[in-house]
XYZ file of C-alpha atoms in Angstrom:
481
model
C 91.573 28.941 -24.692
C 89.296 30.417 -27.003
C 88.528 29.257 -30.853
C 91.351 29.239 -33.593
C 91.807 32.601 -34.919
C 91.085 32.863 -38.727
C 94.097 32.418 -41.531
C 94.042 36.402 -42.062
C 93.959 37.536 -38.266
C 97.332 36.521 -38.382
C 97.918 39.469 -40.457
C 95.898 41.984 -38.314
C 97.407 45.272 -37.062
C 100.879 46.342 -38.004
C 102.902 44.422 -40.931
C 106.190 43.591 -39.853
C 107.908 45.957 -42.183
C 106.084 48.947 -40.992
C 106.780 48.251 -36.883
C 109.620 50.562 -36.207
C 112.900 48.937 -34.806
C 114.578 52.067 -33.291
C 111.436 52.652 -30.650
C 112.334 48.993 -28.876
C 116.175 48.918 -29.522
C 115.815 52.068 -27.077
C 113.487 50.402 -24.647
C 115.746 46.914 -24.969
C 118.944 49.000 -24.425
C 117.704 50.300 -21.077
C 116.435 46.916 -19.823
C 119.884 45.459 -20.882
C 121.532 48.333 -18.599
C 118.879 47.739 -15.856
C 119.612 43.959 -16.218
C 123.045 44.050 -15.784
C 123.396 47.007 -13.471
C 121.751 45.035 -10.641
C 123.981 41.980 -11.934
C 127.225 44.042 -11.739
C 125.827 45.402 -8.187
C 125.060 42.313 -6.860
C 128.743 40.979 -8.031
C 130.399 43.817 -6.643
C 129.017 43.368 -3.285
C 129.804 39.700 -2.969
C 125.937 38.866 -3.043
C 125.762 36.006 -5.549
C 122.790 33.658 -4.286
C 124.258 30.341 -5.812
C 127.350 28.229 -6.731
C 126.399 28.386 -10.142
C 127.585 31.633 -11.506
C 131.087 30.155 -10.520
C 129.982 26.491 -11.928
C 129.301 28.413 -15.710
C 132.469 30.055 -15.910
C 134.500 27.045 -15.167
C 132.150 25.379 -18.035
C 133.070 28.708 -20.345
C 136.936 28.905 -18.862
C 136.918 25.155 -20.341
C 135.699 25.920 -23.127
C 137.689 29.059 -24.370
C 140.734 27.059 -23.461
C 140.159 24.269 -26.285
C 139.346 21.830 -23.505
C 136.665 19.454 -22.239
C 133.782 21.121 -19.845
C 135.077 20.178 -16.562
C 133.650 22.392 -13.728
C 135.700 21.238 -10.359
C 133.288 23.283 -8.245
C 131.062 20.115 -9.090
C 133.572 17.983 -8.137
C 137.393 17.470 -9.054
C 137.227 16.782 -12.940
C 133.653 16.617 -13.181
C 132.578 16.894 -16.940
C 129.162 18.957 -16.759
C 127.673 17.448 -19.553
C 126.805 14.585 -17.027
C 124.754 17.161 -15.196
C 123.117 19.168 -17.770
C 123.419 19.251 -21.274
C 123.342 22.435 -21.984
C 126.513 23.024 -25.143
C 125.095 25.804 -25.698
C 126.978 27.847 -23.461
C 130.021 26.867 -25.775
C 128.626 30.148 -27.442
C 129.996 32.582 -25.004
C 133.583 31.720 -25.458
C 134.236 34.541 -28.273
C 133.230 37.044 -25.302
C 134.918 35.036 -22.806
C 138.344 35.529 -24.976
C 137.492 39.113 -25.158
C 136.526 39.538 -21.561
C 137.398 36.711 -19.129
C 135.575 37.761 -16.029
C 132.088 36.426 -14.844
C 130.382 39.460 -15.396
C 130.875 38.734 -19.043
C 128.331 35.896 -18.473
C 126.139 38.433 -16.675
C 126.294 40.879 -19.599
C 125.257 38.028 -22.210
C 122.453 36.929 -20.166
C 121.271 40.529 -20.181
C 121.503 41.077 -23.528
C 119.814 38.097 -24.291
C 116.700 38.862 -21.832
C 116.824 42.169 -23.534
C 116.941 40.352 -27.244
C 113.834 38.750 -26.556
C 112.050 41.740 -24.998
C 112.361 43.333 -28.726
C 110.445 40.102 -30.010
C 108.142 40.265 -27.565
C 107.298 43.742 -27.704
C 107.207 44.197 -31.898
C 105.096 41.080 -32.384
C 102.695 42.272 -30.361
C 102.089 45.453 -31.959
C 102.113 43.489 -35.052
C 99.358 41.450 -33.918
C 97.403 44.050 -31.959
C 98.721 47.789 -33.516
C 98.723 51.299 -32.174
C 101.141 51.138 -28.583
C 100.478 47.545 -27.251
C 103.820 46.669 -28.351
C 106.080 48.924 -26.828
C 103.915 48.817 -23.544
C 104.203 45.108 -23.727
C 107.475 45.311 -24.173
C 107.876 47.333 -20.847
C 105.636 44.826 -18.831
C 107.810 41.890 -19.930
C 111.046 43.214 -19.039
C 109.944 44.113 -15.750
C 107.901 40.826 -15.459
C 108.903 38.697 -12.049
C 109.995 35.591 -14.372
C 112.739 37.923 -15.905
C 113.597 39.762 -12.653
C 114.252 36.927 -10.511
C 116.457 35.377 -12.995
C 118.618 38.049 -13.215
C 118.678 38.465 -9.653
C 119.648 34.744 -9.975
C 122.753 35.268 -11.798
C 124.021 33.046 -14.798
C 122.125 29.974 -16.209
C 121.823 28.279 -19.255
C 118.411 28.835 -19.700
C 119.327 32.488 -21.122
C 119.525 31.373 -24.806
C 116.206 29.701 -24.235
C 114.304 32.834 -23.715
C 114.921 34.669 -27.297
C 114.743 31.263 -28.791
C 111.296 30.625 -27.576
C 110.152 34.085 -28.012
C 111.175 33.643 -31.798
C 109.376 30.225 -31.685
C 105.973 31.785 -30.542
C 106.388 34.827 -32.900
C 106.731 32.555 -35.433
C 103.642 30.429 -34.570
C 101.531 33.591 -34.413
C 102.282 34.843 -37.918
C 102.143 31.793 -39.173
C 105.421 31.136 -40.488
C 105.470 27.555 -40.087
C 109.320 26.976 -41.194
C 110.892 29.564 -39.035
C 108.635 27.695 -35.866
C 110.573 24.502 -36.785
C 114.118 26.381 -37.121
C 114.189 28.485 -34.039
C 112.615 25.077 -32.359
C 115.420 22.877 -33.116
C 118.253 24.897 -31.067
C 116.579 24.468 -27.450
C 117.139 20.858 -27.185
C 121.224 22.040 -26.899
C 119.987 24.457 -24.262
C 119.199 22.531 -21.715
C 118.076 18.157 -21.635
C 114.080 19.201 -20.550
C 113.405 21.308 -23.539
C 113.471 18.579 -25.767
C 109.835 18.414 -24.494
C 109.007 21.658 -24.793
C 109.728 21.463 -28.703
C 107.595 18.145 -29.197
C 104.583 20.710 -27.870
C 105.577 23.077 -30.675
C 105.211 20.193 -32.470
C 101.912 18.968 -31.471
C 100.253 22.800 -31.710
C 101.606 22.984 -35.343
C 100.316 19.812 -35.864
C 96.414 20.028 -33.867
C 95.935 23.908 -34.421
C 97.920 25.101 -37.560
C 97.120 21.710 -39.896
C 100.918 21.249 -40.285
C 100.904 17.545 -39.725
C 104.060 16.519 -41.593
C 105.988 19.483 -39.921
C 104.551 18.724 -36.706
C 104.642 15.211 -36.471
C 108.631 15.207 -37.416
C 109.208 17.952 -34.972
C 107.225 16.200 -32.254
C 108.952 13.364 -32.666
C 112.121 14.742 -32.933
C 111.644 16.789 -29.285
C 110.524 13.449 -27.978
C 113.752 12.013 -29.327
C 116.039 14.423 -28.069
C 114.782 14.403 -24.673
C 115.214 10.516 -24.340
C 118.654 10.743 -26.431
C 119.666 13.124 -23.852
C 118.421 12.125 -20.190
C 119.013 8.096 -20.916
C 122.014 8.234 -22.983
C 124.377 11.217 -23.528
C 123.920 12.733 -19.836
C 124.615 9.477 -18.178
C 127.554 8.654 -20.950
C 128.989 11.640 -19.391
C 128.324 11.371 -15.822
C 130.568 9.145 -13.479
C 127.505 7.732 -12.285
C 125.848 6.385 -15.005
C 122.632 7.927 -14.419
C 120.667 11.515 -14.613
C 120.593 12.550 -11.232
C 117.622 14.822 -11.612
C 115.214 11.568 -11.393
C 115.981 12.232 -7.590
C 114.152 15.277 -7.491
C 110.688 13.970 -8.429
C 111.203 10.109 -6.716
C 112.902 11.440 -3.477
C 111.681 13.682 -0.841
C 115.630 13.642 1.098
C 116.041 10.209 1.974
C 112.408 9.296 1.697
C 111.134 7.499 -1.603
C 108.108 8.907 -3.674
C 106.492 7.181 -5.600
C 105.185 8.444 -9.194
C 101.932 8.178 -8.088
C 102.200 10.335 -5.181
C 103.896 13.196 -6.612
C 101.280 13.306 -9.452
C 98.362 13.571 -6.308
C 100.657 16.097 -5.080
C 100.902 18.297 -8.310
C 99.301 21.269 -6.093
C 99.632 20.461 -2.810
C 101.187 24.242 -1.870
C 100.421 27.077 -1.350
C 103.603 28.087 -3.233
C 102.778 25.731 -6.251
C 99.529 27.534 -6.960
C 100.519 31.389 -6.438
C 103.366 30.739 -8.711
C 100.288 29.819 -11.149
C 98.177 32.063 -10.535
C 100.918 34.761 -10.957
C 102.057 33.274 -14.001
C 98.966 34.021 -16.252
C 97.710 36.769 -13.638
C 100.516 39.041 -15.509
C 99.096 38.923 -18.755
C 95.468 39.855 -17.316
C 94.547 36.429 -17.874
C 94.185 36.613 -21.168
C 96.669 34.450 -21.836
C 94.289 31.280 -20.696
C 92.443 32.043 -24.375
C 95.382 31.193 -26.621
C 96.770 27.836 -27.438
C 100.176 29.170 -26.969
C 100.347 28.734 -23.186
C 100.331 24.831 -23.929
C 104.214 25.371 -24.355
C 104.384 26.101 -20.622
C 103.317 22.579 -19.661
C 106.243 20.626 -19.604
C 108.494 22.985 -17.520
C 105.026 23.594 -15.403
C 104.928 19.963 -15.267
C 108.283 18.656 -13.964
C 108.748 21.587 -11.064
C 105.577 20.547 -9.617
C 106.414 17.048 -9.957
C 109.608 17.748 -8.251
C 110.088 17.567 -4.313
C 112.471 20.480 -4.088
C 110.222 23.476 -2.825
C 113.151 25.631 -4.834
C 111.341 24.419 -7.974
C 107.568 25.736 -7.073
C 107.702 29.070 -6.301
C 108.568 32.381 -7.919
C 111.946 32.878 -7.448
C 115.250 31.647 -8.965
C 115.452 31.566 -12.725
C 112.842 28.807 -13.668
C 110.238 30.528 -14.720
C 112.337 32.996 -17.113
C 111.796 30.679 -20.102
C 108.241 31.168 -19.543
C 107.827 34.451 -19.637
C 108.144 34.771 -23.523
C 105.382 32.210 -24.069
C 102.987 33.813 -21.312
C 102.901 37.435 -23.139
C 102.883 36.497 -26.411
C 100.321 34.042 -25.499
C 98.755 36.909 -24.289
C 98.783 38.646 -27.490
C 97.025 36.031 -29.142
C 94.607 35.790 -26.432
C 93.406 39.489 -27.333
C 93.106 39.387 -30.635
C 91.346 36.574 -30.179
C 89.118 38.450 -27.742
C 88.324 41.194 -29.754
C 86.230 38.834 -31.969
C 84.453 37.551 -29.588
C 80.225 37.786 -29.511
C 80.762 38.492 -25.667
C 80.634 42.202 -25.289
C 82.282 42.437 -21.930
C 85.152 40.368 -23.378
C 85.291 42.319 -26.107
C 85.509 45.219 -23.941
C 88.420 43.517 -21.481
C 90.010 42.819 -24.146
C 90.990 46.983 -25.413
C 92.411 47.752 -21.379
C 94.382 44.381 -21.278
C 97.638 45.644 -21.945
C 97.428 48.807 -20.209
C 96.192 46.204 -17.420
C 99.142 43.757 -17.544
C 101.324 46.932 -17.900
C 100.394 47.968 -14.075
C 100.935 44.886 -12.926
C 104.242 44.398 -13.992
C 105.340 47.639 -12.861
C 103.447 47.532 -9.806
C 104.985 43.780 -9.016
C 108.736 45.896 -9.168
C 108.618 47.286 -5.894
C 108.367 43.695 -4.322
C 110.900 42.236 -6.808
C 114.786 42.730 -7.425
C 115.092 45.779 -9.696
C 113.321 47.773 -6.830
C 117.004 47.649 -5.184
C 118.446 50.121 -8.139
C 115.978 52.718 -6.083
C 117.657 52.402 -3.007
C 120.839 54.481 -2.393
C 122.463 51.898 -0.496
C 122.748 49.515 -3.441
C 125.224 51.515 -4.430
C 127.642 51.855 -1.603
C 130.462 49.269 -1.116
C 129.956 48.299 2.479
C 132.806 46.665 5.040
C 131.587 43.516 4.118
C 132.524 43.762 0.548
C 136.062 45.431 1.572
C 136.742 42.592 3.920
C 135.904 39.720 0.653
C 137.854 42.032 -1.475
C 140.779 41.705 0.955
C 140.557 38.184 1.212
C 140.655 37.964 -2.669
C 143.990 39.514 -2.916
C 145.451 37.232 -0.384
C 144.219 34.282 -2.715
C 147.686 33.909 -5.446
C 146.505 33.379 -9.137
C 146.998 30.174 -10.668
C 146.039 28.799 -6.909
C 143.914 25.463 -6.449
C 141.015 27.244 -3.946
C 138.274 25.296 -1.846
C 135.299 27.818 -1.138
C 132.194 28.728 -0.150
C 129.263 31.005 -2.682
C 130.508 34.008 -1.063
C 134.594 34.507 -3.172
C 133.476 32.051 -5.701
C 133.157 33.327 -8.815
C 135.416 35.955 -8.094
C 138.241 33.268 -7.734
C 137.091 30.804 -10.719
C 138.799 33.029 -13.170
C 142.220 32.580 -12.895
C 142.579 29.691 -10.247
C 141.438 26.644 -9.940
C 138.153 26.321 -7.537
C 136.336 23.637 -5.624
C 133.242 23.749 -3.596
C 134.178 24.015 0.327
C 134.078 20.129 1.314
C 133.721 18.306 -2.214
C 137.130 18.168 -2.630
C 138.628 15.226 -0.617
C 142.306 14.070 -1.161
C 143.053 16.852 -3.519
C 145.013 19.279 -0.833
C 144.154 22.792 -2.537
C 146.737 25.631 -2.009
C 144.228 27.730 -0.341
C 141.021 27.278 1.589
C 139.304 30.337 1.535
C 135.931 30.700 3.541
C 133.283 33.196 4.758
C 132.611 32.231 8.365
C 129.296 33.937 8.368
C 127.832 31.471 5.297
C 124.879 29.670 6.431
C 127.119 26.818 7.649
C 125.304 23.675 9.590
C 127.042 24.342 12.423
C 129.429 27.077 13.398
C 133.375 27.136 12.831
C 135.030 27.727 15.695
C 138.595 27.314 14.305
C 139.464 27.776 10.916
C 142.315 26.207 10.749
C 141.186 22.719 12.472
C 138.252 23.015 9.908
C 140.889 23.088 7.258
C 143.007 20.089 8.590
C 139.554 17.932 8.802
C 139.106 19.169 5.386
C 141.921 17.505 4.221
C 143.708 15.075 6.811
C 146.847 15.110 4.091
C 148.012 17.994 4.560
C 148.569 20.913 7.312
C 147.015 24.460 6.892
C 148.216 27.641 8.507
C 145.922 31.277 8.677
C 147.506 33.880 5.731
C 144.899 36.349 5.899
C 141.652 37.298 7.864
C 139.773 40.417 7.313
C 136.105 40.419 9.010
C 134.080 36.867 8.599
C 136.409 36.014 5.620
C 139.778 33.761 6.236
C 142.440 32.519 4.048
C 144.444 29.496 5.113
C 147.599 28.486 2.900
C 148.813 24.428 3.138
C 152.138 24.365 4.781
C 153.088 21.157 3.711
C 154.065 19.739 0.094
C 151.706 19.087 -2.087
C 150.782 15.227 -1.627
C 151.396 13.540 -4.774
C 148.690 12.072 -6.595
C 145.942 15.018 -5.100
C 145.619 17.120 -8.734
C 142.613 16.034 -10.498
């Protein structure tokens, strides 16, 4: 990773006072539009990938109503804390009041992506001078981390991303305080990140002779992480435990033992593109800076993991990484450019014009390529049909659905996940016949009925793949949540 830079490089380049603002508030505004265009896009056309757009605005909905985090798509009256702990999304209520629609989620996490692109791009020329920065800027925002988490819709992990980007800008410039401060606020992002700040920690502690601020922040990560996974999360779950142990000792029914998964760390294909991708978009030269430590312990737990949707490049994992890869990056050149290796030396000064072809090379295989294409933009009979379907769903109604009307229902009804409601009778079972069900449904209304043996269910509304069925029978008593 290359020898510790000296007190003063820290100081190289451009002072922070003299690295105008108004050059990446302009590139940051149009990766916040390009961010949330595709978001809005993908919304409008009923393409949301995931239950969990709809899962965090029940969590928001919850919390903008004075009220407990209970996300029924989970489960009726399931308090999310026992899943993640992530109170941080407690943030977006003010917005939520404003504008009570998912795509006010959407916008944050935008905003925030774009947030940290700023930091990213102005420490950079800070460290390095002349255009790296804004360039930089431009090949982080389009980086596949970023792009596949938007593409991803909502998570949690959206506040992580400035926060670490503030954390590493902090550790390059040598600001040892502000390292600790913006450090502190991941562990309420999400339980895993606890870990992630005991390696801030460690490198102010090992690299940056901070030993009293590194060992407390060390140990407080460490703390948080085992306050969190062994105590709060299971105080709040129904089952007692943290269910994501599962993922690293089960492969489906099949136990794994510790052992094994750690022999398996890179047993994929998928595992080691996904690596090899991850540092092969700063032109490697992230490998020579300390920094990239921070990516171990997410690195670390998705290869441990047996879910495959953990390893690869897609879905919104690797977002948080992103900040720490390019800045790390930074670091790595200006460590470079001292080097007694002329040919590094030399690599070093087309680096970021390298990593900037990369990244915008990488686009036309990755999400924001679909803003290109003219049929993005059309609304086709697919979308008409959900849209019909929606208005044949009354407000205020208790709904049982698949992905596809989700989190277009979840803010004004109340919304369960098709078949992990049992015994509560909703109003309305509203489903896309074309989901990727395990087997066919041959009669929606039968399908309803097995749903829920308590009650009887009659077709309202069908418009292409989508059907509504209404219960025809009084509500059993005792089936609310």
């Amino acid at each position: 990773m290359g020898p510790p830079a000296p007190a003063s490089a820290a100081d190289a380049g451009t002072t922070g006072d003299r690295v105008p603002l108004r050059p990446y508030l302009i590139v940051a505004a149009a990766l916040c539009g390009l961010y949330f265009l595709y978001s809005y896009l993908q919304y409008r056309n009923f393409g949301s990938p995931s239950w969990d757009l709809g899962i965090f605005e029940q969590e928001v909905r919850s919390y903008a109503g004075l009220n407990a985090p209970v996300v029924d798509i989970k489960g009726p009256g399931y308090l999310i804390l026992g899943d993640h702990f992530s109170p941080v999304v407690a943030l977006l209520v003010p917005l939520y009041w404003v504008w009570p629609s998912a795509l006010a989620l959407l916008f944050a996490q935008a905003a925030l992506f774009a947030v940290s692109a700023v930091v990213v791009g102005r420490t950079t020329q800070q460290l390095l001078g002349g255009r790296s920065g804004l360039c930089v800027t431009v090949a982080y925002g389009l980086s596949w981390g970023l792009q596949e988490a938007v593409k991803s819709d909502f998570h949690e992990i959206a506040f992580a991303v400035p926060l670490l980007a503030l954390v590493c800008r902090a550790l390059l410039l040598r600001r040892w305080t502000a390292a600790v401060l913006w450090s502190l606020p991941l562990v309420l992002v999400k339980e895993d990140l606890g870990a992630t700040v005991a390696v801030v920690g460690l490198l102010l502690l090992l690299f940056h002779g901070r030993r009293l601020q590194g060992a407390l922040l060390a140990a407080f990560g460490v703390l948080a992480f085992v306050l969190t996974v062994f105590v709060l999360i299971p105080a709040a779950s129904s089952e007692g435990t943290y269910d994501y142990w599962k993922k690293i000792e089960k492969n489906g029914e099949q136990d794994v033992s510790m052992l094994d998964s750690v022999v398996g760390l890179l047993d994929s294909a998928v595992k080691l593109e996904m690596l090899v991708f991850l540092v092969g978009i700063t032109a490697f030269m992230a490998l020579r800076s300390p920094l990239l430590l921070l990516v171990l312990p997410t690195i670390g737990w998705r290869l441990l993991s047996q879910d495959s949707n953990h390893w690869g490049m897609v879905w919104h994992y690797s977002a948080i990484l992103m900040p720490v890869v390019f800045l790390a990056m930074a670091d790595g050149i200006r460590r470079s450019r001292g080097s007694s290796r002329p040919w590094l030396v030399s690599y070093a000064k087309v680096a970021v014009p390298v990593a900037t072809a990369i990244a915008v090379a990488l686009t036309q295989h990755l999400p924001l390529r679909d803003l290109l294409r003219p049929e993005t933009y059309r609304t086709d009979a697919r979308a008409h049909a959900a849209r019909q379907a929606l208005e044949a769903v009354p407000a205020g109604a208790r709904v049982e659905t698949d992905i596809t009307l989700m989190a277009h229902l979840t803010g004004d009804r109340t919304v369960y996940w098709v078949g992990g409601a049992p015994g509560t009778a909703p109003d309305i079972v509203a489903v896309n016949l074309d989901f990727s069900w395990s087997q066919p449904i041959e009669d929606p209304v039968a399908y309803a009925q097995q749903l829920h043996p308590e009650a009887r269910y009659r077709l309202k509304h069908r418009s292409g793949p989508f059907v509504v069925l209404e219960r025809t029978t009084p509500e059993p008593s005792g089936s609310r949540p």
